[in-house]
Coordinates of C-alpha atoms and ligand atoms in Angstrom, one line a residue:
M1 CA -16.5 114.5 -4.5
S2 CA -19.4 113.5 -6.6
S3 CA -19.1 116.5 -8.9
K4 CA -15.5 115.5 -9.5
N5 CA -16.7 112.1 -10.5
N6 CA -19.2 113.6 -12.9
N7 CA -16.6 115.7 -14.4
N8 CA -14.4 112.6 -14.9
N9 CA -17.3 110.8 -16.5
D10 CA -17.9 113.7 -18.8
K11 CA -14.4 113.7 -19.9
K12 CA -14.4 110.0 -20.5
Q13 CA -17.5 110.3 -22.6
D14 CA -15.9 113.1 -24.6
K15 CA -12.8 111.1 -25.2
F16 CA -14.9 108.1 -26.3
L17 CA -16.8 110.3 -28.7
V18 CA -13.7 111.8 -30.1
T19 CA -12.1 108.4 -30.6
C20 CA -15.2 107.2 -32.4
L21 CA -15.3 110.2 -34.6
V22 CA -11.6 110.0 -35.5
I23 CA -12.1 106.3 -36.5
V24 CA -15.1 107.2 -38.6
A25 CA -13.2 110.1 -40.2
I26 CA -10.2 107.9 -41.0
V27 CA -12.4 105.2 -42.6
A28 CA -14.2 107.9 -44.7
L29 CA -10.9 109.4 -45.7
I30 CA -9.8 106.0 -47.0
I31 CA -13.0 105.5 -49.0
A32 CA -12.7 109.0 -50.4
S33 CA -9.1 108.7 -51.4
Y34 CA -10.0 105.5 -53.2
F35 CA -12.6 107.4 -55.2
G36 CA -10.4 110.3 -55.6
Y37 CA -7.7 108.1 -57.0
K38 CA -10.1 106.4 -59.4
M39 CA -11.4 109.8 -60.6
Y40 CA -7.9 111.1 -60.9
N41 CA -7.0 108.2 -63.2
E42 CA -10.1 108.6 -65.3
K43 CA -9.5 112.3 -65.6
K44 CA -5.8 112.1 -66.3
E45 CA -5.9 111.2 -69.9
R46 CA -8.3 114.1 -70.6
E47 CA -6.3 116.8 -68.9
V48 CA -4.4 119.4 -70.9
A49 CA -1.7 121.7 -69.6
Y50 CA -2.5 125.3 -68.9
T51 CA 0.0 126.7 -71.4
E52 CA -1.4 124.4 -74.1
L53 CA -4.9 125.7 -73.4
I54 CA -3.8 129.3 -73.8
T55 CA -2.3 128.4 -77.1
D56 CA -5.4 126.5 -78.2
I57 CA -7.6 129.5 -77.2
N58 CA -5.5 131.8 -79.2
E59 CA -5.6 129.4 -82.2
N60 CA -9.4 129.4 -82.1
K61 CA -9.8 125.8 -81.2
I62 CA -12.1 126.3 -78.3
E63 CA -15.9 126.4 -78.4
K64 CA -16.9 126.7 -74.8
I65 CA -15.4 127.2 -71.3
K66 CA -17.1 126.0 -68.2
M67 CA -15.9 127.4 -64.8
T68 CA -17.1 126.9 -61.3
A69 CA -16.5 129.7 -58.8
G70 CA -14.2 128.5 -56.1
S71 CA -12.6 125.8 -58.2
S72 CA -9.4 126.0 -60.1
S73 CA -10.3 123.3 -62.5
I74 CA -12.2 124.3 -65.6
T75 CA -13.8 122.3 -68.4
V76 CA -13.2 123.3 -72.0
T77 CA -15.0 122.0 -75.0
Y78 CA -13.0 121.8 -78.2
K79 CA -14.5 122.7 -81.6
G80 CA -15.3 119.8 -83.9
S81 CA -18.0 117.3 -84.5
G82 CA -19.1 114.5 -82.3
E83 CA -20.4 114.2 -78.8
E84 CA -19.8 117.2 -76.6
E85 CA -18.6 114.9 -73.9
E86 CA -15.9 113.5 -76.2
R87 CA -14.5 117.0 -76.9
Q88 CA -14.3 118.1 -73.3
K89 CA -11.1 118.4 -71.4
T90 CA -10.2 119.7 -68.0
V91 CA -7.5 122.1 -67.2
L92 CA -6.1 123.3 -63.9
V93 CA -5.6 127.0 -63.9
P94 CA -3.6 129.1 -61.4
S95 CA -6.6 131.2 -60.7
L96 CA -9.9 131.9 -62.5
Q97 CA -9.3 135.6 -62.4
A98 CA -5.8 135.5 -63.8
F99 CA -6.9 133.1 -66.5
M100 CA -9.8 135.3 -67.6
E101 CA -7.6 138.4 -67.6
L102 CA -5.3 136.5 -70.0
V103 CA -8.0 135.3 -72.4
Q104 CA -10.8 137.9 -72.1
D105 CA -10.0 139.7 -75.3
K106 CA -9.9 136.6 -77.3
V107 CA -13.0 135.3 -75.7
D108 CA -14.9 138.5 -76.6
K109 CA -13.6 138.6 -80.1
E110 CA -14.2 135.0 -81.0
G111 CA -17.4 134.7 -79.0
I112 CA -16.2 131.7 -77.0
K113 CA -19.1 130.7 -74.7
I114 CA -18.4 131.1 -71.0
E115 CA -20.4 129.3 -68.5
L116 CA -19.9 130.3 -64.9
K117 CA -21.4 128.2 -62.2
Q118 CA -21.7 130.0 -58.9
E119 CA -21.0 127.1 -56.8
G120 CA -21.5 123.4 -56.9
I121 CA -20.1 120.2 -57.8
N122 CA -17.3 119.5 -60.2
P123 CA -19.1 118.4 -63.4
I124 CA -17.0 115.3 -63.8
L125 CA -18.1 113.9 -60.5
K126 CA -21.0 111.4 -60.5
T127 CA -23.4 111.8 -57.7
S128 CA -22.4 108.7 -55.8
D129 CA -18.8 109.8 -55.9
T130 CA -19.7 113.2 -54.7
I131 CA -21.4 112.0 -51.6
F132 CA -18.5 109.7 -50.8
S133 CA -16.0 112.4 -51.4
M134 CA -17.8 114.8 -49.3
L135 CA -18.2 112.4 -46.4
P136 CA -14.9 113.1 -44.8
T137 CA -15.3 116.8 -45.0
I138 CA -18.7 116.6 -43.3
L139 CA -17.3 114.3 -40.6
L140 CA -14.2 116.5 -40.1
V141 CA -16.4 119.6 -39.7
V142 CA -18.5 117.8 -37.1
L143 CA -15.3 116.6 -35.4
M144 CA -13.9 120.1 -35.3
V145 CA -17.1 121.6 -33.9
M146 CA -16.9 119.0 -31.2
I147 CA -13.2 119.8 -30.3
F148 CA -13.9 123.5 -30.7
K149 CA -16.8 123.3 -28.2
M150 CA -14.9 121.2 -25.7
Q151 CA -11.9 123.5 -25.6
G152 CA -14.1 126.5 -25.3
L153 CA -12.4 128.1 -28.3
G154 CA -15.6 129.5 -29.7
G155 CA -14.8 133.0 -28.4
D156 CA -14.2 135.6 -31.0
S157 CA -11.0 137.5 -30.4
N158 CA -10.9 140.5 -32.7
G159 CA -7.7 142.3 -31.9
K160 CA -5.7 142.8 -28.7
V161 CA -5.8 146.3 -27.5
Y162 CA -3.0 147.9 -25.6
G163 CA -4.2 150.9 -23.8
G164 CA -7.9 151.6 -23.8
E165 CA -9.6 154.9 -23.1
E166 CA -8.1 155.0 -19.6
N167 CA -4.5 154.3 -20.6
K168 CA -3.7 155.1 -24.1
K169 CA -0.2 154.0 -24.1
T170 CA 1.8 150.9 -25.1
G171 CA 4.4 152.3 -22.8
V172 CA 7.0 151.7 -25.5
K173 CA 9.1 154.7 -26.8
F174 CA 11.5 155.1 -29.6
E175 CA 14.3 155.0 -27.1
D176 CA 13.4 151.4 -26.3
V177 CA 14.2 150.5 -29.9
A178 CA 18.0 150.4 -30.2
G179 CA 19.7 151.1 -33.5
L180 CA 17.3 151.4 -36.5
D181 CA 17.9 155.2 -36.6
E182 CA 17.0 155.6 -40.2
E183 CA 13.9 153.6 -39.9
K184 CA 12.8 155.5 -36.9
G185 CA 13.5 158.7 -38.8
E186 CA 11.2 157.6 -41.5
L187 CA 8.4 156.8 -39.1
I188 CA 8.6 159.9 -37.0
E189 CA 6.2 161.8 -39.4
I190 CA 3.6 159.1 -38.7
V191 CA 3.9 159.9 -35.0
D192 CA 3.6 163.5 -35.7
F193 CA 0.5 163.0 -37.9
L194 CA -1.2 160.9 -35.2
K195 CA -0.5 163.5 -32.6
N196 CA -1.6 166.4 -34.7
P197 CA -3.6 165.2 -37.7
K198 CA -5.3 168.6 -38.3
A199 CA -2.1 170.3 -39.3
Y200 CA -1.5 167.7 -41.9
L201 CA -5.0 167.6 -43.2
D202 CA -5.4 171.3 -43.4
M203 CA -2.2 171.4 -45.4
G204 CA -3.7 168.8 -47.8
A205 CA -0.8 166.4 -47.0
K206 CA -1.4 162.7 -47.8
I207 CA -0.3 160.4 -45.1
P208 CA 0.1 156.7 -45.9
K209 CA -2.7 154.6 -44.7
G210 CA -0.7 151.4 -44.6
I211 CA 3.0 150.7 -44.0
L212 CA 4.6 147.3 -44.5
L213 CA 7.5 146.4 -42.3
Y214 CA 9.7 143.8 -43.9
G215 CA 12.2 141.8 -41.9
K216 CA 13.2 138.5 -40.2
P217 CA 11.4 137.5 -37.1
G218 CA 12.8 139.2 -34.0
T219 CA 14.2 142.2 -35.7
G220 CA 11.9 144.5 -33.8
K221 CA 9.0 145.1 -36.1
T222 CA 6.4 144.7 -33.4
L223 CA 8.5 146.8 -31.1
I224 CA 8.8 149.7 -33.5
A225 CA 5.1 149.6 -34.2
K226 CA 4.4 149.7 -30.5
A227 CA 6.8 152.6 -30.2
I228 CA 5.0 154.6 -32.8
A229 CA 1.7 154.2 -30.8
G230 CA 3.6 154.9 -27.6
E231 CA 5.2 158.0 -28.9
A232 CA 1.9 159.3 -30.3
G233 CA 0.0 158.3 -27.3
V234 CA -2.6 156.4 -29.3
P235 CA -4.1 152.9 -28.8
F236 CA -2.4 149.9 -30.4
I237 CA -4.6 147.2 -31.7
S238 CA -2.8 144.2 -32.8
M239 CA -3.6 140.9 -34.4
S240 CA -1.7 138.2 -36.1
G241 CA -2.4 137.1 -39.7
S242 CA -2.6 133.5 -38.6
E243 CA -5.5 134.4 -36.3
F244 CA -7.6 135.4 -39.2
I245 CA -7.2 132.1 -40.9
E246 CA -10.1 130.1 -39.6
M247 CA -11.4 126.7 -40.0
F248 CA -14.8 128.0 -41.0
A249 CA -15.4 130.0 -44.1
G250 CA -16.2 133.6 -43.6
L251 CA -14.9 134.0 -40.1
G252 CA -11.6 135.4 -41.2
A253 CA -13.3 138.1 -43.2
S254 CA -15.7 139.0 -40.4
R255 CA -12.7 139.3 -38.0
V256 CA -11.1 141.8 -40.4
R257 CA -14.3 143.8 -40.4
K258 CA -14.6 143.8 -36.7
L259 CA -11.0 144.8 -36.3
F260 CA -11.5 147.8 -38.4
D261 CA -14.8 148.7 -36.8
K262 CA -13.1 148.7 -33.5
A263 CA -10.3 150.8 -34.8
K264 CA -12.7 153.4 -36.3
K265 CA -14.2 153.8 -32.8
M266 CA -10.8 154.2 -31.2
A267 CA -9.2 156.5 -33.8
P268 CA -6.6 157.9 -33.8
C269 CA -5.0 154.6 -33.4
I270 CA -2.6 152.0 -34.8
I271 CA -3.6 148.7 -36.2
F272 CA -0.8 146.2 -36.3
I273 CA -1.2 143.0 -38.3
D274 CA 1.7 140.6 -37.7
E275 CA 2.5 137.9 -40.3
I276 CA 0.3 139.5 -42.9
D277 CA 1.6 136.9 -45.4
A278 CA -0.8 134.4 -43.7
I279 CA -3.7 136.3 -45.2
G280 CA -2.1 138.4 -47.9
S281 CA -0.3 135.7 -49.9
R282 CA -0.8 135.8 -53.6
R283 CA -4.2 134.6 -54.7
T284 CA -3.1 131.7 -56.8
S285 CA -5.5 128.9 -56.7
S286 CA -8.8 129.1 -55.1
S287 CA -9.4 125.8 -53.5
G288 CA -10.3 125.0 -49.9
A289 CA -8.3 127.0 -47.3
E290 CA -7.0 129.2 -50.1
S291 CA -10.4 130.6 -51.0
E292 CA -11.1 131.3 -47.3
N293 CA -7.8 133.1 -47.5
N294 CA -9.0 135.1 -50.5
Q295 CA -12.2 136.2 -48.7
T296 CA -10.1 137.4 -45.8
L297 CA -7.7 139.2 -48.1
N298 CA -10.5 140.8 -50.1
Q299 CA -12.1 142.0 -46.9
L300 CA -8.8 143.5 -45.8
L301 CA -8.5 145.3 -49.2
V302 CA -12.1 146.6 -48.9
E303 CA -11.4 147.9 -45.4
M304 CA -8.2 149.6 -46.4
D305 CA -10.0 151.3 -49.3
G306 CA -13.0 152.1 -47.1
F307 CA -11.6 154.3 -44.5
A308 CA -10.7 157.8 -45.5
S309 CA -7.3 159.2 -45.1
N310 CA -8.6 161.7 -42.6
E311 CA -9.7 158.9 -40.3
T312 CA -6.3 158.8 -38.6
I313 CA -5.9 155.1 -38.5
I314 CA -2.5 153.9 -39.5
V315 CA -2.3 150.2 -40.4
L316 CA 1.1 148.7 -39.9
A317 CA 1.8 145.2 -41.1
A318 CA 4.8 143.0 -40.7
T319 CA 6.1 140.1 -42.9
N320 CA 9.1 138.1 -43.3
R321 CA 8.2 137.1 -46.9
P322 CA 7.5 140.1 -49.0
E323 CA 7.7 138.1 -52.2
M324 CA 4.7 136.1 -51.1
L325 CA 2.4 139.1 -50.8
D326 CA -0.4 139.7 -53.2
K327 CA 0.4 142.7 -55.3
A328 CA -3.0 144.2 -54.7
L329 CA -1.9 144.9 -51.1
L330 CA 0.8 147.2 -52.3
R331 CA -1.3 149.5 -54.5
P332 CA -1.6 153.2 -53.7
G333 CA -4.0 153.8 -50.8
R334 CA -3.1 150.5 -49.2
F335 CA 0.3 149.5 -48.1
D336 CA 2.0 151.9 -50.3
R337 CA 5.0 152.5 -48.1
Q338 CA 7.4 149.7 -47.3
I339 CA 10.2 149.8 -44.8
T340 CA 12.8 147.1 -44.5
I341 CA 13.8 146.3 -40.9
P342 CA 17.3 144.7 -41.2
A343 CA 19.0 142.5 -38.7
P344 CA 21.2 144.8 -36.7
D345 CA 24.8 145.7 -37.8
L346 CA 27.8 145.8 -35.5
N347 CA 26.8 149.1 -33.9
G348 CA 23.1 148.1 -33.7
R349 CA 24.0 144.9 -31.9
E350 CA 26.2 146.7 -29.4
E351 CA 23.3 149.2 -28.7
I352 CA 20.8 146.4 -28.3
L353 CA 23.0 144.5 -25.9
K354 CA 23.6 147.7 -23.9
L355 CA 19.9 148.5 -23.8
H356 CA 18.9 145.0 -22.6
S357 CA 21.6 144.9 -20.0
K358 CA 20.3 148.1 -18.3
N359 CA 18.5 146.3 -15.6
K360 CA 21.1 143.6 -15.1
K361 CA 24.2 143.4 -12.9
L362 CA 27.3 143.0 -15.0
A363 CA 31.0 142.5 -14.3
D364 CA 33.2 145.4 -15.1
D365 CA 35.2 143.5 -17.8
V366 CA 32.1 142.9 -20.0
D367 CA 32.8 144.5 -23.4
F368 CA 29.7 144.7 -25.5
R369 CA 31.6 145.8 -28.6
E370 CA 33.4 142.4 -28.4
F371 CA 30.1 140.4 -28.1
A372 CA 28.6 142.5 -30.9
G373 CA 31.5 141.2 -33.0
D374 CA 30.8 137.6 -32.1
T375 CA 27.1 137.8 -32.9
A376 CA 26.9 138.8 -36.5
G377 CA 23.5 137.8 -37.9
F378 CA 21.8 137.8 -34.6
T379 CA 18.5 139.6 -34.4
G380 CA 17.4 141.9 -31.6
A381 CA 15.3 139.1 -30.1
E382 CA 18.3 136.7 -30.1
L383 CA 20.5 139.3 -28.5
A384 CA 17.9 140.0 -25.8
N385 CA 17.8 136.2 -25.3
V386 CA 21.6 136.1 -25.0
L387 CA 21.5 138.4 -22.0
N388 CA 18.6 136.6 -20.4
E389 CA 20.4 133.3 -20.8
A390 CA 23.6 134.9 -19.3
A391 CA 21.6 136.0 -16.3
I392 CA 20.2 132.5 -15.9
I393 CA 23.7 131.0 -16.2
A394 CA 25.1 133.5 -13.7
A395 CA 22.4 132.7 -11.2
R396 CA 22.8 129.0 -11.6
E397 CA 26.6 129.3 -11.1
K398 CA 25.9 131.6 -8.0
H399 CA 27.9 134.5 -9.5
E400 CA 27.6 137.9 -7.9
V401 CA 27.3 139.5 -11.3
I402 CA 27.0 138.4 -14.9
T403 CA 30.5 137.7 -16.0
K404 CA 32.1 137.7 -19.4
A405 CA 32.2 133.9 -19.4
D406 CA 28.5 133.7 -18.6
I407 CA 27.7 135.8 -21.7
E408 CA 30.1 133.7 -23.8
N409 CA 28.4 130.6 -22.6
A410 CA 25.0 132.1 -23.4
V411 CA 26.1 132.9 -27.0
K412 CA 27.4 129.3 -27.4
K413 CA 24.2 127.9 -25.9
I414 CA 22.2 129.8 -28.5
T415 CA 24.4 129.1 -31.4
V416 CA 25.3 125.4 -30.8
G417 CA 23.0 124.3 -28.0
L418 CA 23.5 123.5 -24.4
E419 CA 26.6 121.6 -23.2
K420 CA 25.7 118.0 -22.3
H421 CA 28.4 117.0 -19.9
N422 CA 26.6 114.1 -18.5
R423 CA 25.9 112.4 -21.9
V424 CA 27.8 109.2 -21.9
V425 CA 30.0 109.0 -25.0
S426 CA 31.9 105.9 -25.9
E427 CA 35.6 106.0 -26.7
K428 CA 34.9 105.1 -30.3
D429 CA 32.4 107.9 -30.7
K430 CA 34.8 110.3 -29.1
K431 CA 37.5 109.4 -31.5
L432 CA 35.1 109.8 -34.5
T433 CA 34.0 113.2 -33.2
A434 CA 37.5 114.3 -32.6
Y435 CA 38.5 113.5 -36.2
H436 CA 35.3 114.9 -37.6
E437 CA 35.7 118.3 -35.8
A438 CA 39.5 118.4 -36.5
G439 CA 38.6 117.8 -40.1
H440 CA 36.3 120.9 -40.3
A441 CA 38.9 123.1 -38.5
V442 CA 42.0 122.0 -40.4
V443 CA 40.3 122.2 -43.8
S444 CA 39.0 125.7 -43.2
K445 CA 42.5 126.8 -42.1
F446 CA 43.6 126.2 -45.7
L447 CA 40.7 128.0 -47.4
Q448 CA 41.2 131.6 -48.2
T449 CA 37.7 132.9 -47.6
Q450 CA 36.8 131.0 -44.4
T451 CA 37.0 132.9 -41.1
D452 CA 39.4 131.8 -38.4
V453 CA 38.5 129.0 -36.0
K454 CA 37.4 130.3 -32.6
E455 CA 37.0 127.0 -30.8
V456 CA 36.9 123.3 -31.5
S457 CA 35.3 120.9 -29.1
I458 CA 34.1 117.4 -28.7
I459 CA 31.8 118.1 -25.8
P460 CA 28.3 117.4 -27.0
R461 CA 26.0 120.4 -27.3
G462 CA 22.4 120.2 -28.3
L463 CA 22.1 117.5 -30.9
A464 CA 25.7 117.8 -32.0
G465 CA 28.4 115.4 -30.8
G466 CA 30.9 118.2 -31.0
Y467 CA 31.3 121.6 -32.7
T468 CA 33.7 123.9 -34.5
M469 CA 33.1 127.5 -33.9
Y470 CA 34.3 130.1 -36.4
K471 CA 34.9 133.8 -35.8
T472 CA 32.3 136.1 -37.1
N473 CA 33.9 139.4 -37.3
E474 CA 32.5 141.0 -40.3
D475 CA 29.0 142.1 -41.4
K476 CA 28.6 141.1 -45.0
F477 CA 25.9 141.8 -47.5
Y478 CA 27.3 139.8 -50.4
I479 CA 28.9 136.4 -50.5
S480 CA 31.1 135.5 -53.4
R481 CA 30.9 132.3 -55.4
T482 CA 34.4 131.2 -54.1
E483 CA 33.3 131.7 -50.6
L484 CA 30.2 129.6 -51.0
L485 CA 32.3 126.8 -52.7
E486 CA 34.8 126.9 -49.9
K487 CA 32.1 126.9 -47.2
M488 CA 31.0 123.6 -48.7
V489 CA 34.5 122.3 -48.6
A490 CA 34.8 123.2 -44.9
L491 CA 31.5 121.5 -44.3
M492 CA 32.6 118.3 -46.1
G493 CA 35.8 118.4 -44.0
G494 CA 34.1 116.5 -41.2
R495 CA 33.1 113.5 -43.1
A496 CA 36.3 113.5 -45.2
A497 CA 38.4 113.3 -42.0
E498 CA 36.3 110.4 -40.7
K499 CA 36.9 108.5 -43.9
I500 CA 40.6 109.2 -44.1
S501 CA 41.6 108.5 -40.6
L502 CA 39.1 105.8 -39.6
N503 CA 38.1 104.5 -43.0
E504 CA 34.5 104.8 -41.9
I505 CA 31.7 107.3 -42.3
S506 CA 29.0 108.1 -39.8
T507 CA 25.7 109.8 -39.3
G508 CA 27.5 112.6 -37.6
A509 CA 27.8 114.5 -40.9
S510 CA 24.1 114.7 -41.6
N511 CA 23.7 118.3 -40.6
D512 CA 26.9 119.3 -42.6
I513 CA 25.4 117.5 -45.6
E514 CA 22.1 119.2 -45.2
V515 CA 23.7 122.7 -45.1
A516 CA 26.0 122.0 -48.0
T517 CA 23.2 120.7 -50.1
G518 CA 21.2 123.8 -49.3
I519 CA 24.1 126.0 -50.4
A520 CA 24.6 124.1 -53.7
R521 CA 20.9 124.3 -54.5
D522 CA 20.7 128.0 -53.8
M523 CA 23.8 128.6 -55.9
L524 CA 22.1 127.0 -58.8
T525 CA 18.5 128.0 -58.3
I526 CA 18.6 131.4 -56.7
Y527 CA 22.0 133.0 -57.3
G528 CA 22.5 131.9 -60.9
M529 CA 26.0 130.6 -60.3
S530 CA 26.0 127.7 -62.6
D531 CA 27.7 127.7 -66.0
T532 CA 25.4 125.1 -67.5
L533 CA 22.1 126.3 -66.1
G534 CA 22.8 129.9 -66.6
Q535 CA 21.8 133.0 -64.7
I536 CA 18.2 132.2 -64.2
S537 CA 16.2 132.0 -61.1
L538 CA 14.5 128.7 -60.7
K539 CA 12.7 129.8 -57.6
V540 CA 9.1 129.5 -58.5
D541 CA 5.8 129.3 -56.7
E542 CA 4.4 126.4 -58.6
P543 CA 6.4 123.6 -60.2
Y544 CA 4.6 124.0 -63.5
E545 CA 6.4 127.3 -64.0
L546 CA 9.6 125.4 -64.5
Q547 CA 8.1 123.7 -67.6
M548 CA 9.4 126.5 -69.8
Y549 CA 13.0 125.3 -69.1
G550 CA 12.3 121.9 -70.5
E551 CA 11.7 118.5 -69.2
N552 CA 15.2 117.9 -68.1
I553 CA 15.5 120.9 -65.7
F554 CA 15.0 118.8 -62.6
N555 CA 17.6 116.3 -63.6
E556 CA 20.1 119.0 -64.4
V557 CA 19.7 120.8 -61.1
G558 CA 20.0 117.4 -59.3
N559 CA 23.2 116.5 -61.2
Q560 CA 24.7 119.9 -60.7
V561 CA 24.0 119.8 -57.0
K562 CA 25.7 116.4 -56.8
L563 CA 28.6 117.6 -58.8
L564 CA 29.2 120.6 -56.5
I565 CA 29.1 118.5 -53.4
D566 CA 31.3 115.8 -54.8
N567 CA 33.9 118.4 -55.8
A568 CA 33.8 119.9 -52.3
Y569 CA 34.3 116.5 -50.7
I570 CA 37.2 115.7 -53.0
T571 CA 38.9 119.1 -52.2
A572 CA 38.4 118.5 -48.5
Q573 CA 40.0 115.1 -48.8
K574 CA 42.9 116.5 -50.8
I575 CA 43.7 119.1 -48.1
L576 CA 43.4 116.5 -45.3
I577 CA 45.6 114.0 -47.0
E578 CA 48.2 116.6 -47.6
H579 CA 48.1 117.8 -44.0
R580 CA 47.5 114.4 -42.4
D581 CA 50.0 115.1 -39.6
I582 CA 48.2 118.2 -38.4
L583 CA 44.8 116.5 -38.6
D584 CA 46.2 113.7 -36.3
Q585 CA 47.7 116.2 -33.9
V586 CA 44.5 118.3 -33.6
A587 CA 42.4 115.1 -33.2
L588 CA 44.7 113.8 -30.4
A589 CA 44.7 117.1 -28.7
L590 CA 40.9 117.1 -28.8
L591 CA 40.7 113.6 -27.2
E592 CA 43.0 114.8 -24.5
K593 CA 41.5 118.2 -23.7
E594 CA 38.0 118.0 -25.2
T595 CA 38.1 121.7 -26.2
I596 CA 40.8 123.7 -28.0
S597 CA 40.9 127.4 -28.1
E598 CA 41.8 129.7 -31.0
E599 CA 45.4 130.2 -29.8
E600 CA 46.0 126.5 -29.2
F601 CA 44.7 125.7 -32.6
Q602 CA 47.0 128.3 -34.3
E603 CA 49.9 126.6 -32.6
F604 CA 49.6 123.6 -34.8
F605 CA 50.3 125.7 -37.9
K606 CA 53.6 127.3 -36.7
Ligands
ADP1 P1 9.4 141.0 -34.8 O1 8.1 141.7 -34.6 O2 10.3 141.7 -35.8 O3 9.4 139.5 -34.9 P2 9.8 141.9 -32.1 O4 9.5 143.3 -32.2 O5 8.7 141.0 -31.5 O6 10.3 141.3 -33.4 O7 11.1 141.7 -31.2 C1 11.2 140.8 -30.1 C2 12.0 141.3 -29.0 O8 13.3 141.5 -29.4 C3 11.6 142.7 -28.6 O9 10.5 142.6 -27.6 C4 12.8 143.2 -27.9 O10 13.0 142.8 -26.6 C5 13.9 142.6 -28.8 N1 14.4 143.5 -29.9 C6 14.3 143.3 -31.2 N2 14.8 144.3 -31.9 C7 15.2 145.2 -31.0 C8 15.8 146.5 -31.0 N3 16.1 147.1 -32.2 N4 16.0 147.2 -29.9 C9 15.8 146.6 -28.7 N5 15.2 145.4 -28.6 C10 14.9 144.7 -29.7
ZN2 ZN1 30.3 118.4 -38.9

């Protein structure tokens, strides 16, 4: 009893302390941001752009460059007479290394003075400012240590190991990975190497040290990595990139070291690093968390280079964002082999569904080919989830076996969200939803590239008040411009119908608008589908990279996006005005029946 009380008191005290610290930290932050703002304003007029600086260096206008390790802001002194202070300007560079690579030759030739400070305080800061600006950092660190201690998070995890000495198996085999035959074929030699390294080494064969697996989450990257370890019968040491990123400098790097030390002791083995982009993203700027990141990445590079290829350690890493990775990771002797793990195609989906239904009781009429057709774009993880949801639905409905309808429901639940039968919907909302959904369905019927409507409903699901489901019967790699434009028209059909029939618009279209805007933006900035902007990619890492397209680039993209959406909306309106009778009929049928099937919908067009 009394110990319980003590415990409670402790907790209260902890809470009180945390509250105090939070308050102090907030106050400090406010003070610091005030100083930061002041400094920013003072600095602003003396800043020059990166590109301008490069030009100035090439034109011999620079006398001296001051850099501080770990800071991406450098101070340059221009040639000329007068106080040195007056001739100084600050420039933000993407990274010190990249900058130096760019100007090194010129610097050597012209004898531009380079001052490199190891660490320290930005030269523009005055001491008083410095203390204030560091206050929140200090307080935050103290706060974090407190929280850290309280939650007992201090422990150092350096890699989960599946299968130690006593049981060297992940238990996963290639047969547990459905589809992906080509990819498995490519990886089989790794298994063979791990099983029998001597044969390869004697032959002088070079086996890749590192293999990168590219692919969306849930496509089976971890699974296939485990299967390699399982097939080879070697330990599987795994860690996620995000686990390396630590609040405290240096910890990430030391974790990498420990991970490899451990692997060396267990070799032959597999190291699996999930989400490698968390540590391996391009070393752009070098401030704060980024520089911690760099240390971790550098350590990883050191380790990769450090172990010999006869050490029989294979490092597999997975990422969803290959374009983010630092190029240094992809050099020979590191992750020099890359394998793309795609989302499954029709056959793959059927196989995955079959595999995951093995331990489930299914009705005889379940046709996996059909469900594979309905689930284009689903990943392996999503398909596994479909069957799991179907089993839950079947159990809840007290079915003997999982029925076709249960799986259909599960697919719907995952695509549009759970049915909300008990949500109270007013008559007015129902009417609005009916017209909105009828609008989507009718408009898409008149668009060449849009797939057939599978179901229209005004039963709320997830966050949506209703939904229009389309058939997905084709796996496609490329989407044409027309198709994208028409997709936007179909999306705008909902709002257009609200406006035409009820002379009112609602928030119900927010998601449609969001998706349509995304399509329009991608068309212009990624797919180069704009006549005025041209076929250039405007997808950049840092906004300053867009400067080369001129000041107006942002305006232009904005205007073009707006134009595309306006056009889509007008087209949708035109179609609906022309076929107003069908729109009304479909909306009325929805109000009556709540859900219309594919066949019922087709009837309106006979
Ligand atoms: P990733 O690492 O690519 O995010 P995972 O390997 O963690 O994906 O996949 C999650 C789950 O999805 C797996 O545990 C498995 O149940 C299922 N899965 C994914 N792809 C496949 C596949 N090709 N065959 C069988 N199951 C799969
Ligand atoms: Zn809609």
